[in-house]
Amino acid sequence: MTRRQSVAAALRRVPLASDPAVVAFLARPINVVLTVTALVMFAVAWPTLSVTHHVLTVLLPVVAAFASLPIMLAWARPAPAWGVSVISAVVIGLAFEPVNGWAWHIQVVHVIEILVLTTATFLRGPIRFTPIAWAATCLITLLGAPAGARAGWIAGVTVLFVICVLVRVLVRSRRQLAQETELKDVAASRSAVLAERARIARDLHDVVAHRMSVVVVAAQTARYRVDGVSDTVDAEFQSIAGMAREALDEVRQMLGVLRVDDDAAPQAPTPGVADIDRLVAATRGAGMAVDYTLTGRDATVPDTVGVVAYRIVQEGLANAARHAPSAPVSVAVDVSATVVSVTVRNGPGDPAPSDTHPAGGHGIPGMVERAHAVGGSVDAAPDGNGGFRVAAVLPSRPPLAAITAG
């Protein structure tokens, strides 16, 4: 172990050196430099104090400590250190008489300490405290300096005060400018992300709208392009075309608003509870057995809640069609003055061929997110009889905070 390491180990064993506050204080190099400076000044002040002032020998280290040691806090706690230095200067000037023709009421080390701590207070102390520090320092200079030097010292302290205040204003303006620049960079990055998302959404709209339009046209013109299409088959094609048109309208409603061209796609009305009848009818037309009941027709439901109820029923029917296409499905919507209850239940059925290797979907998380957006909740789980049950409870009057968060 080297000599330096042994000294460091010995210092760590001192209780004061292991104190968290002391460790944090000495972690800053500037505090270490100021501490060393204060110790050097103390070593100078103690033996020279008796040359400038009449002080009892036993009080020499105490007076020298007040004249030098507060400077170690010039960076960490400038205002309290300045206060200790100024008050001790007043007490020393009143309690001890100068000797050997010394013109100041305090020794030169104490003068240096007051200047350093005053500068640190001007630069780092509370901004409202700086005028008080300036006035008090000028008063100490007026009382402690020689008569011929008082005006010059007061003028110097005033110039120092003005310079430090201007430096603080400049540093603060630079810091604010840096913060504003950072905020602008963050806003620009977010704008770029949003622009990219909008571009992707526009591309998705264009692709889906085109493909769905092709499906609609193909279904509507099948009887003219394919020989032997009966009226029953044609009706089925027309039903497919109708469902494709509804899907296309919904896609345009959700994504068409992001188009920036002049020929933006028209938007469809927002679906609600009243449109669940049509949704169920379309599902029945696809060959599924759906039992639908709606209670509380006369109750009014806000659009934000109505569209969530519609989407939950839509997703519940889609899941039933995918996972148990042959099972009976029941849909129940109960509208009251306080809540809208939505239940979609399907019985056990043979899984669809596409479910041989099922993949994780986003249907149930999407329903949960939509319900949470209006302050509601969704419970989706097997019903214990081989079927599946989706139950949602939505408030008839969603809280404003929930709508804003959604």
Tab-separated table of C-alpha atoms in Angstrom:
chain	number	residue	atom	x	y	z
A	1	MET	CA	0.000	0.000	0.000
A	2	THR	CA	1.438	3.382	-0.981
A	3	ARG	CA	1.721	6.308	1.406
A	4	ARG	CA	-1.137	8.112	-0.357
A	5	GLN	CA	-3.428	5.096	-0.067
A	6	SER	CA	-2.597	4.660	3.605
A	7	VAL	CA	-3.402	8.318	4.300
A	8	ALA	CA	-6.709	8.008	2.420
A	9	ALA	CA	-7.575	4.854	4.384
A	10	ALA	CA	-6.775	6.603	7.658
A	11	LEU	CA	-8.995	9.550	6.706
A	12	ARG	CA	-11.860	7.206	5.847
A	13	ARG	CA	-11.692	5.774	9.355
A	14	VAL	CA	-12.327	9.211	10.851
A	15	PRO	CA	-16.071	9.453	11.750
A	16	LEU	CA	-16.421	12.957	10.305
A	17	ALA	CA	-14.863	11.912	6.989
A	18	SER	CA	-17.451	9.151	6.550
A	19	ASP	CA	-20.415	11.450	7.117
A	20	PRO	CA	-22.613	11.562	3.940
A	21	ALA	CA	-22.764	15.369	3.962
A	22	VAL	CA	-18.979	15.640	4.184
A	23	VAL	CA	-18.520	13.025	1.466
A	24	ALA	CA	-20.931	14.899	-0.811
A	25	PHE	CA	-19.166	18.194	-0.027
A	26	LEU	CA	-15.715	16.846	-0.833
A	27	ALA	CA	-16.982	15.122	-4.002
A	28	ARG	CA	-16.755	18.486	-5.805
A	29	PRO	CA	-13.159	19.423	-6.679
A	30	ILE	CA	-13.852	23.141	-6.208
A	31	ASN	CA	-14.880	22.515	-2.588
A	32	VAL	CA	-11.626	20.633	-2.014
A	33	VAL	CA	-9.643	23.561	-3.466
A	34	LEU	CA	-11.529	26.060	-1.298
A	35	THR	CA	-11.010	23.898	1.779
A	36	VAL	CA	-7.268	23.758	1.157
A	37	THR	CA	-7.261	27.539	0.564
A	38	ALA	CA	-9.124	28.113	3.836
A	39	LEU	CA	-6.615	25.957	5.747
A	40	VAL	CA	-3.690	27.871	4.208
A	41	MET	CA	-5.322	31.194	5.121
A	42	PHE	CA	-5.931	29.901	8.657
A	43	ALA	CA	-2.241	28.967	8.891
A	44	VAL	CA	-1.370	32.553	7.865
A	45	ALA	CA	-4.001	34.300	10.009
A	46	TRP	CA	-3.155	32.601	13.312
A	47	PRO	CA	0.503	33.667	13.638
A	48	THR	CA	-0.009	37.135	12.091
A	49	LEU	CA	-3.110	38.113	14.079
A	50	SER	CA	-1.086	39.253	17.093
A	51	VAL	CA	0.859	41.611	14.790
A	52	THR	CA	-2.251	43.586	13.795
A	53	HIS	CA	-4.603	43.218	16.797
A	54	HIS	CA	-4.425	42.912	20.541
A	55	VAL	CA	-5.908	39.448	21.105
A	56	LEU	CA	-5.486	37.071	23.998
A	57	THR	CA	-3.321	34.115	23.085
A	58	VAL	CA	-6.037	31.614	23.881
A	59	LEU	CA	-8.411	33.366	21.426
A	60	LEU	CA	-5.962	33.566	18.528
A	61	PRO	CA	-7.071	30.314	16.803
A	62	VAL	CA	-10.753	31.185	17.277
A	63	VAL	CA	-10.426	34.655	15.742
A	64	ALA	CA	-8.184	33.291	12.970
A	65	ALA	CA	-10.800	30.592	12.213
A	66	PHE	CA	-13.543	33.186	11.752
A	67	ALA	CA	-11.205	35.218	9.552
A	68	SER	CA	-10.338	32.330	7.197
A	69	LEU	CA	-12.362	29.100	7.435
A	70	PRO	CA	-15.769	30.337	6.124
A	71	ILE	CA	-14.167	30.677	2.701
A	72	MET	CA	-14.366	26.888	2.280
A	73	LEU	CA	-18.145	27.303	1.822
A	74	ALA	CA	-17.800	29.964	-0.894
A	75	TRP	CA	-19.173	27.598	-3.558
A	76	ALA	CA	-21.482	25.312	-1.578
A	77	ARG	CA	-23.153	27.862	0.763
A	78	PRO	CA	-21.931	31.368	-0.137
A	79	ALA	CA	-24.674	33.402	1.567
A	80	PRO	CA	-24.421	31.744	5.042
A	81	ALA	CA	-20.616	31.814	4.868
A	82	TRP	CA	-20.718	35.501	3.947
A	83	GLY	CA	-23.031	36.171	6.886
A	84	VAL	CA	-20.652	34.460	9.331
A	85	SER	CA	-17.699	36.388	7.916
A	86	VAL	CA	-19.433	39.788	8.067
A	87	ILE	CA	-20.819	39.288	11.601
A	88	SER	CA	-17.452	38.065	12.865
A	89	ALA	CA	-15.786	41.098	11.238
A	90	VAL	CA	-18.108	43.436	13.171
A	91	VAL	CA	-17.483	41.580	16.454
A	92	ILE	CA	-13.709	41.448	15.949
A	93	GLY	CA	-13.585	45.133	14.996
A	94	LEU	CA	-15.474	46.123	18.155
A	95	ALA	CA	-13.779	43.672	20.545
A	96	PHE	CA	-10.117	43.921	19.598
A	97	GLU	CA	-8.050	47.062	19.112
A	98	PRO	CA	-5.550	47.324	16.221
A	99	VAL	CA	-1.863	47.567	17.183
A	100	ASN	CA	1.388	48.579	15.500
A	101	GLY	CA	-0.382	51.290	13.481
A	102	TRP	CA	-2.681	48.864	11.617
A	103	ALA	CA	-5.350	51.070	9.986
A	104	TRP	CA	-8.035	48.377	9.436
A	105	HIS	CA	-10.295	47.052	12.178
A	106	ILE	CA	-9.817	43.505	10.795
A	107	GLN	CA	-6.721	41.746	9.533
A	108	VAL	CA	-5.888	41.414	5.843
A	109	VAL	CA	-6.863	37.709	5.697
A	110	HIS	CA	-10.350	38.662	6.867
A	111	VAL	CA	-10.542	41.360	4.183
A	112	ILE	CA	-9.672	38.831	1.493
A	113	GLU	CA	-12.256	36.416	2.899
A	114	ILE	CA	-15.029	39.038	2.824
A	115	LEU	CA	-14.193	39.987	-0.774
A	116	VAL	CA	-14.207	36.357	-1.945
A	117	LEU	CA	-17.444	35.522	-0.122
A	118	THR	CA	-19.129	38.726	-1.296
A	119	THR	CA	-18.247	37.884	-4.902
A	120	ALA	CA	-19.515	34.324	-4.455
A	121	THR	CA	-22.757	35.636	-2.926
A	122	PHE	CA	-23.243	38.059	-5.807
A	123	LEU	CA	-22.758	35.193	-8.273
A	124	ARG	CA	-24.399	32.220	-6.551
A	125	GLY	CA	-26.527	33.510	-3.702
A	126	PRO	CA	-30.271	34.181	-3.895
A	127	ILE	CA	-30.832	36.991	-6.388
A	128	ARG	CA	-33.058	38.896	-3.939
A	129	PHE	CA	-30.297	38.732	-1.323
A	130	THR	CA	-27.589	40.336	-3.462
A	131	PRO	CA	-28.637	43.986	-2.809
A	132	ILE	CA	-28.559	43.256	0.944
A	133	ALA	CA	-25.114	41.718	0.606
A	134	TRP	CA	-23.911	44.749	-1.341
A	135	ALA	CA	-25.274	47.223	1.236
A	136	ALA	CA	-23.883	45.271	4.203
A	137	THR	CA	-20.445	44.903	2.604
A	138	CYS	CA	-20.340	48.618	1.864
A	139	LEU	CA	-21.260	49.312	5.502
A	140	ILE	CA	-18.521	47.000	6.802
A	141	THR	CA	-16.043	48.710	4.477
A	142	LEU	CA	-17.197	52.098	5.705
A	143	LEU	CA	-16.704	51.097	9.353
A	144	GLY	CA	-13.564	48.999	9.027
A	145	ALA	CA	-11.453	50.596	6.277
A	146	PRO	CA	-9.124	53.549	6.764
A	147	ALA	CA	-10.783	56.940	6.275
A	148	GLY	CA	-8.914	57.754	3.065
A	149	ALA	CA	-9.684	54.413	1.421
A	150	ARG	CA	-13.383	54.056	2.210
A	151	ALA	CA	-14.717	55.760	-0.932
A	152	GLY	CA	-12.504	53.703	-3.220
A	153	TRP	CA	-13.427	50.418	-1.528
A	154	ILE	CA	-17.156	51.221	-1.649
A	155	ALA	CA	-16.864	52.126	-5.329
A	156	GLY	CA	-14.971	48.870	-5.983
A	157	VAL	CA	-17.623	46.784	-4.178
A	158	THR	CA	-20.343	48.558	-6.200
A	159	VAL	CA	-18.584	47.887	-9.498
A	160	LEU	CA	-18.118	44.248	-8.432
A	161	PHE	CA	-21.850	44.025	-7.625
A	162	VAL	CA	-22.858	45.411	-11.039
A	163	ILE	CA	-20.474	43.098	-12.920
A	164	CYS	CA	-21.647	40.004	-11.032
A	165	VAL	CA	-25.320	40.857	-11.597
A	166	LEU	CA	-24.687	41.331	-15.326
A	167	VAL	CA	-22.827	38.010	-15.456
A	168	ARG	CA	-25.769	36.295	-13.723
A	169	VAL	CA	-28.225	37.813	-16.188
A	170	LEU	CA	-26.048	36.720	-19.114
A	171	VAL	CA	-25.638	33.164	-17.780
A	172	ARG	CA	-29.338	32.854	-17.046
A	173	SER	CA	-30.276	34.086	-20.513
A	174	ARG	CA	-27.826	31.630	-22.077
A	175	ARG	CA	-29.273	28.802	-19.964
A	176	GLN	CA	-32.818	29.747	-20.941
A	177	LEU	CA	-31.781	29.912	-24.581
A	178	ALA	CA	-30.228	26.441	-24.311
A	179	GLN	CA	-33.405	25.099	-22.686
A	180	GLU	CA	-35.597	26.667	-25.362
A	181	THR	CA	-33.345	25.243	-28.065
A	182	GLU	CA	-33.600	21.795	-26.470
A	183	LEU	CA	-37.376	22.108	-26.275
A	184	LYS	CA	-37.494	23.144	-29.924
A	185	ASP	CA	-35.346	20.140	-30.869
A	186	VAL	CA	-37.658	17.823	-28.929
A	187	ALA	CA	-40.710	19.422	-30.570
A	188	ALA	CA	-39.087	19.062	-33.989
A	189	SER	CA	-38.358	15.383	-33.306
A	190	ARG	CA	-41.938	14.801	-32.201
A	191	SER	CA	-43.215	16.623	-35.263
A	192	ALA	CA	-41.056	14.415	-37.462
A	193	VAL	CA	-42.424	11.295	-35.745
A	194	LEU	CA	-46.003	12.535	-36.113
A	195	ALA	CA	-45.381	13.416	-39.761
A	196	GLU	CA	-44.031	9.924	-40.401
A	197	ARG	CA	-47.030	8.399	-38.657
A	198	ALA	CA	-49.344	10.548	-40.734
A	199	ARG	CA	-47.540	9.466	-43.898
A	200	ILE	CA	-47.882	5.787	-42.953
A	201	ALA	CA	-51.562	6.301	-42.143
A	202	ARG	CA	-52.132	8.019	-45.476
A	203	ASP	CA	-50.400	5.169	-47.300
A	204	LEU	CA	-52.470	2.653	-45.349
A	205	HIS	CA	-55.633	4.538	-46.250
A	206	ASP	CA	-54.725	4.620	-49.916
A	207	VAL	CA	-53.829	0.916	-50.055
A	208	VAL	CA	-56.821	-0.328	-48.065
A	209	ALA	CA	-59.254	2.000	-49.814
A	210	HIS	CA	-58.019	0.813	-53.195
A	211	ARG	CA	-58.196	-2.879	-52.315
A	212	MET	CA	-61.613	-2.576	-50.678
A	213	SER	CA	-62.904	-0.644	-53.689
A	214	VAL	CA	-61.720	-3.483	-55.914
A	215	VAL	CA	-63.577	-5.965	-53.691
A	216	VAL	CA	-66.778	-3.899	-53.935
A	217	VAL	CA	-66.556	-3.621	-57.721
A	218	ALA	CA	-65.682	-7.318	-58.105
A	219	ALA	CA	-68.633	-8.397	-55.949
A	220	GLN	CA	-71.098	-6.089	-57.692
A	221	THR	CA	-70.044	-7.133	-61.208
A	222	ALA	CA	-69.632	-10.857	-60.554
A	223	ARG	CA	-72.902	-11.774	-62.290
A	224	TYR	CA	-71.767	-9.974	-65.437
A	225	ARG	CA	-68.288	-11.477	-65.474
A	226	VAL	CA	-69.027	-15.058	-64.393
A	227	ASP	CA	-71.426	-17.344	-66.218
A	228	GLY	CA	-74.062	-19.267	-64.316
A	229	VAL	CA	-74.446	-16.949	-61.311
A	230	SER	CA	-77.883	-17.507	-59.851
A	231	ASP	CA	-79.998	-14.909	-58.058
A	232	THR	CA	-79.114	-16.472	-54.692
A	233	VAL	CA	-75.409	-16.292	-55.403
A	234	ASP	CA	-75.794	-12.758	-56.732
A	235	ALA	CA	-77.585	-11.734	-53.535
A	236	GLU	CA	-74.684	-13.146	-51.567
A	237	PHE	CA	-72.241	-11.168	-53.715
A	238	GLN	CA	-74.293	-7.994	-53.128
A	239	SER	CA	-74.207	-8.658	-49.386
A	240	ILE	CA	-70.415	-8.985	-49.560
A	241	ALA	CA	-70.262	-5.729	-51.524
A	242	GLY	CA	-72.383	-3.988	-48.886
A	243	MET	CA	-70.176	-5.146	-46.030
A	244	ALA	CA	-67.079	-4.132	-47.975
A	245	ARG	CA	-68.554	-0.667	-48.559
A	246	GLU	CA	-69.227	-0.290	-44.824
A	247	ALA	CA	-65.679	-1.359	-44.035
A	248	LEU	CA	-64.371	1.087	-46.615
A	249	ASP	CA	-66.417	3.923	-45.103
A	250	GLU	CA	-65.035	3.133	-41.639
A	251	VAL	CA	-61.470	3.054	-42.932
A	252	ARG	CA	-62.012	6.405	-44.614
A	253	GLN	CA	-63.525	7.777	-41.429
A	254	MET	CA	-60.542	6.774	-39.315
A	255	LEU	CA	-57.696	7.432	-41.729
A	256	GLY	CA	-59.078	9.674	-44.463
A	257	VAL	CA	-58.755	12.769	-42.263
A	258	LEU	CA	-54.987	12.467	-42.606
A	259	ARG	CA	-55.049	13.014	-46.345
A	260	VAL	CA	-53.654	16.336	-47.435
A	261	ASP	CA	-54.788	16.336	-51.046
A	262	ASP	CA	-57.706	18.375	-52.248
A	263	ASP	CA	-59.727	15.224	-53.052
A	264	ALA	CA	-59.793	13.900	-49.487
A	265	ALA	CA	-62.123	10.981	-49.048
A	266	PRO	CA	-65.521	11.751	-47.554
A	267	GLN	CA	-66.121	10.648	-43.976
A	268	ALA	CA	-68.943	8.376	-42.833
A	269	PRO	CA	-71.090	9.208	-39.796
A	270	THR	CA	-69.792	7.935	-36.479
A	271	PRO	CA	-71.510	4.613	-35.640
A	272	GLY	CA	-73.324	4.267	-32.327
A	273	VAL	CA	-75.697	2.061	-30.368
A	274	ALA	CA	-78.451	2.563	-32.955
A	275	ASP	CA	-76.186	1.074	-35.657
A	276	ILE	CA	-75.621	-2.213	-33.811
A	277	ASP	CA	-78.859	-3.528	-35.421
A	278	ARG	CA	-77.285	-3.152	-38.858
A	279	LEU	CA	-74.066	-4.758	-37.665
A	280	VAL	CA	-75.905	-7.773	-36.284
A	281	ALA	CA	-77.999	-8.063	-39.446
A	282	ALA	CA	-74.874	-8.077	-41.600
A	283	THR	CA	-73.369	-10.786	-39.400
A	284	ARG	CA	-76.521	-12.874	-39.725
A	285	GLY	CA	-76.328	-12.400	-43.467
A	286	ALA	CA	-72.895	-13.986	-43.374
A	287	GLY	CA	-74.461	-17.168	-41.969
A	288	MET	CA	-73.933	-16.738	-38.198
A	289	ALA	CA	-76.753	-17.271	-35.693
A	290	VAL	CA	-76.904	-14.071	-33.647
A	291	ASP	CA	-79.481	-13.256	-30.968
A	292	TYR	CA	-79.617	-9.498	-30.286
A	293	THR	CA	-81.467	-7.666	-27.525
A	294	LEU	CA	-81.425	-3.930	-26.820
A	295	THR	CA	-83.032	-2.436	-23.739
A	296	GLY	CA	-83.362	1.242	-22.953
A	297	ARG	CA	-83.760	2.490	-26.521
A	298	ASP	CA	-85.129	5.824	-25.366
A	299	ALA	CA	-82.039	6.624	-23.298
A	300	THR	CA	-79.557	8.969	-24.980
A	301	VAL	CA	-75.942	7.840	-25.337
A	302	PRO	CA	-73.095	10.279	-26.115
A	303	ASP	CA	-71.296	9.690	-29.403
A	304	THR	CA	-68.025	8.885	-27.603
A	305	VAL	CA	-69.684	6.061	-25.654
A	306	GLY	CA	-71.844	4.899	-28.554
A	307	VAL	CA	-68.905	4.351	-30.880
A	308	VAL	CA	-67.060	2.391	-28.165
A	309	ALA	CA	-70.096	0.147	-27.622
A	310	TYR	CA	-70.383	-0.382	-31.392
A	311	ARG	CA	-66.691	-1.289	-31.725
A	312	ILE	CA	-66.851	-3.738	-28.807
A	313	VAL	CA	-69.823	-5.540	-30.367
A	314	GLN	CA	-68.077	-5.485	-33.753
A	315	GLU	CA	-64.886	-6.970	-32.336
A	316	GLY	CA	-66.819	-9.524	-30.273
A	317	LEU	CA	-68.684	-10.743	-33.347
A	318	ALA	CA	-65.460	-10.842	-35.344
A	319	ASN	CA	-63.764	-12.948	-32.665
A	320	ALA	CA	-66.739	-15.320	-32.551
A	321	ALA	CA	-66.711	-15.655	-36.321
A	322	ARG	CA	-63.016	-16.413	-36.286
A	323	HIS	CA	-62.729	-18.785	-33.333
A	324	ALA	CA	-66.180	-20.445	-33.226
A	325	PRO	CA	-67.965	-19.775	-36.522
A	326	SER	CA	-70.598	-22.487	-35.991
A	327	ALA	CA	-71.507	-21.467	-32.444
A	328	PRO	CA	-74.593	-19.394	-31.577
A	329	VAL	CA	-73.866	-15.830	-30.492
A	330	SER	CA	-75.890	-13.572	-28.221
A	331	VAL	CA	-75.502	-9.802	-28.059
A	332	ALA	CA	-77.131	-7.814	-25.262
A	333	VAL	CA	-76.964	-4.027	-24.907
A	334	ASP	CA	-78.567	-2.368	-21.893
A	335	VAL	CA	-78.721	1.431	-21.868
A	336	SER	CA	-79.585	3.111	-18.567
A	337	ALA	CA	-79.250	6.605	-17.190
A	338	THR	CA	-75.832	5.844	-15.697
A	339	VAL	CA	-74.179	3.025	-17.655
A	340	VAL	CA	-74.222	1.224	-20.975
A	341	SER	CA	-73.726	-2.530	-20.554
A	342	VAL	CA	-72.561	-4.561	-23.541
A	343	THR	CA	-72.339	-8.365	-23.493
A	344	VAL	CA	-71.249	-10.581	-26.385
A	345	ARG	CA	-71.307	-14.301	-25.667
A	346	ASN	CA	-70.669	-17.225	-27.979
A	347	GLY	CA	-71.133	-20.896	-27.244
A	348	PRO	CA	-68.668	-23.682	-27.986
A	349	GLY	CA	-68.057	-24.370	-31.647
A	350	ASP	CA	-65.631	-25.880	-34.083
A	351	PRO	CA	-62.633	-23.602	-34.647
A	352	ALA	CA	-62.213	-22.031	-38.033
A	353	PRO	CA	-59.572	-23.507	-40.354
A	354	SER	CA	-57.500	-20.340	-39.969
A	355	ASP	CA	-57.303	-20.993	-36.231
A	356	THR	CA	-55.258	-24.161	-36.625
A	357	HIS	CA	-52.181	-22.093	-35.767
A	358	PRO	CA	-53.607	-19.085	-33.967
A	359	ALA	CA	-51.527	-15.989	-33.574
A	360	GLY	CA	-51.804	-13.292	-30.937
A	361	GLY	CA	-54.196	-10.541	-31.942
A	362	HIS	CA	-55.034	-7.054	-30.761
A	363	GLY	CA	-58.825	-7.365	-30.513
A	364	ILE	CA	-59.248	-7.676	-26.744
A	365	PRO	CA	-56.518	-5.114	-25.873
A	366	GLY	CA	-58.165	-2.751	-28.351
A	367	MET	CA	-61.535	-3.191	-26.652
A	368	VAL	CA	-59.959	-2.574	-23.244
A	369	GLU	CA	-58.218	0.582	-24.464
A	370	ARG	CA	-61.418	1.940	-26.028
A	371	ALA	CA	-63.368	1.300	-22.829
A	372	HIS	CA	-60.704	2.896	-20.647
A	373	ALA	CA	-60.710	5.956	-22.919
A	374	VAL	CA	-64.274	6.763	-21.785
A	375	GLY	CA	-63.843	5.633	-18.183
A	376	GLY	CA	-65.283	2.128	-18.621
A	377	SER	CA	-64.031	-1.434	-18.292
A	378	VAL	CA	-64.059	-4.710	-20.258
A	379	ASP	CA	-63.963	-8.282	-19.000
A	380	ALA	CA	-63.174	-10.871	-21.690
A	381	ALA	CA	-62.707	-14.498	-20.661
A	382	PRO	CA	-64.037	-18.035	-21.246
A	383	ASP	CA	-67.463	-18.541	-19.705
A	384	GLY	CA	-66.685	-21.960	-18.232
A	385	ASN	CA	-68.993	-23.828	-20.617
A	386	GLY	CA	-66.683	-23.969	-23.592
A	387	GLY	CA	-67.729	-20.555	-24.896
A	388	PHE	CA	-66.387	-17.043	-24.570
A	389	ARG	CA	-67.893	-13.934	-22.987
A	390	VAL	CA	-67.080	-10.257	-23.485
A	391	ALA	CA	-68.743	-7.918	-20.961
A	392	ALA	CA	-68.222	-4.145	-21.029
A	393	VAL	CA	-69.536	-1.486	-18.674
A	394	LEU	CA	-69.382	2.060	-20.034
A	395	PRO	CA	-70.535	5.214	-18.236
A	396	SER	CA	-73.394	7.031	-19.955
A	397	ARG	CA	-71.637	10.300	-19.142
A	398	PRO	CA	-67.895	9.676	-19.408
A	399	PRO	CA	-65.694	11.999	-17.323
A	400	LEU	CA	-63.984	14.746	-19.286
A	401	ALA	CA	-60.551	13.678	-18.056
A	402	ALA	CA	-61.058	10.168	-19.410
A	403	ILE	CA	-62.108	11.472	-22.823
A	404	THR	CA	-59.128	13.828	-22.931
A	405	ALA	CA	-56.730	11.070	-21.929
A	406	GLY	CA	-58.227	8.768	-24.543
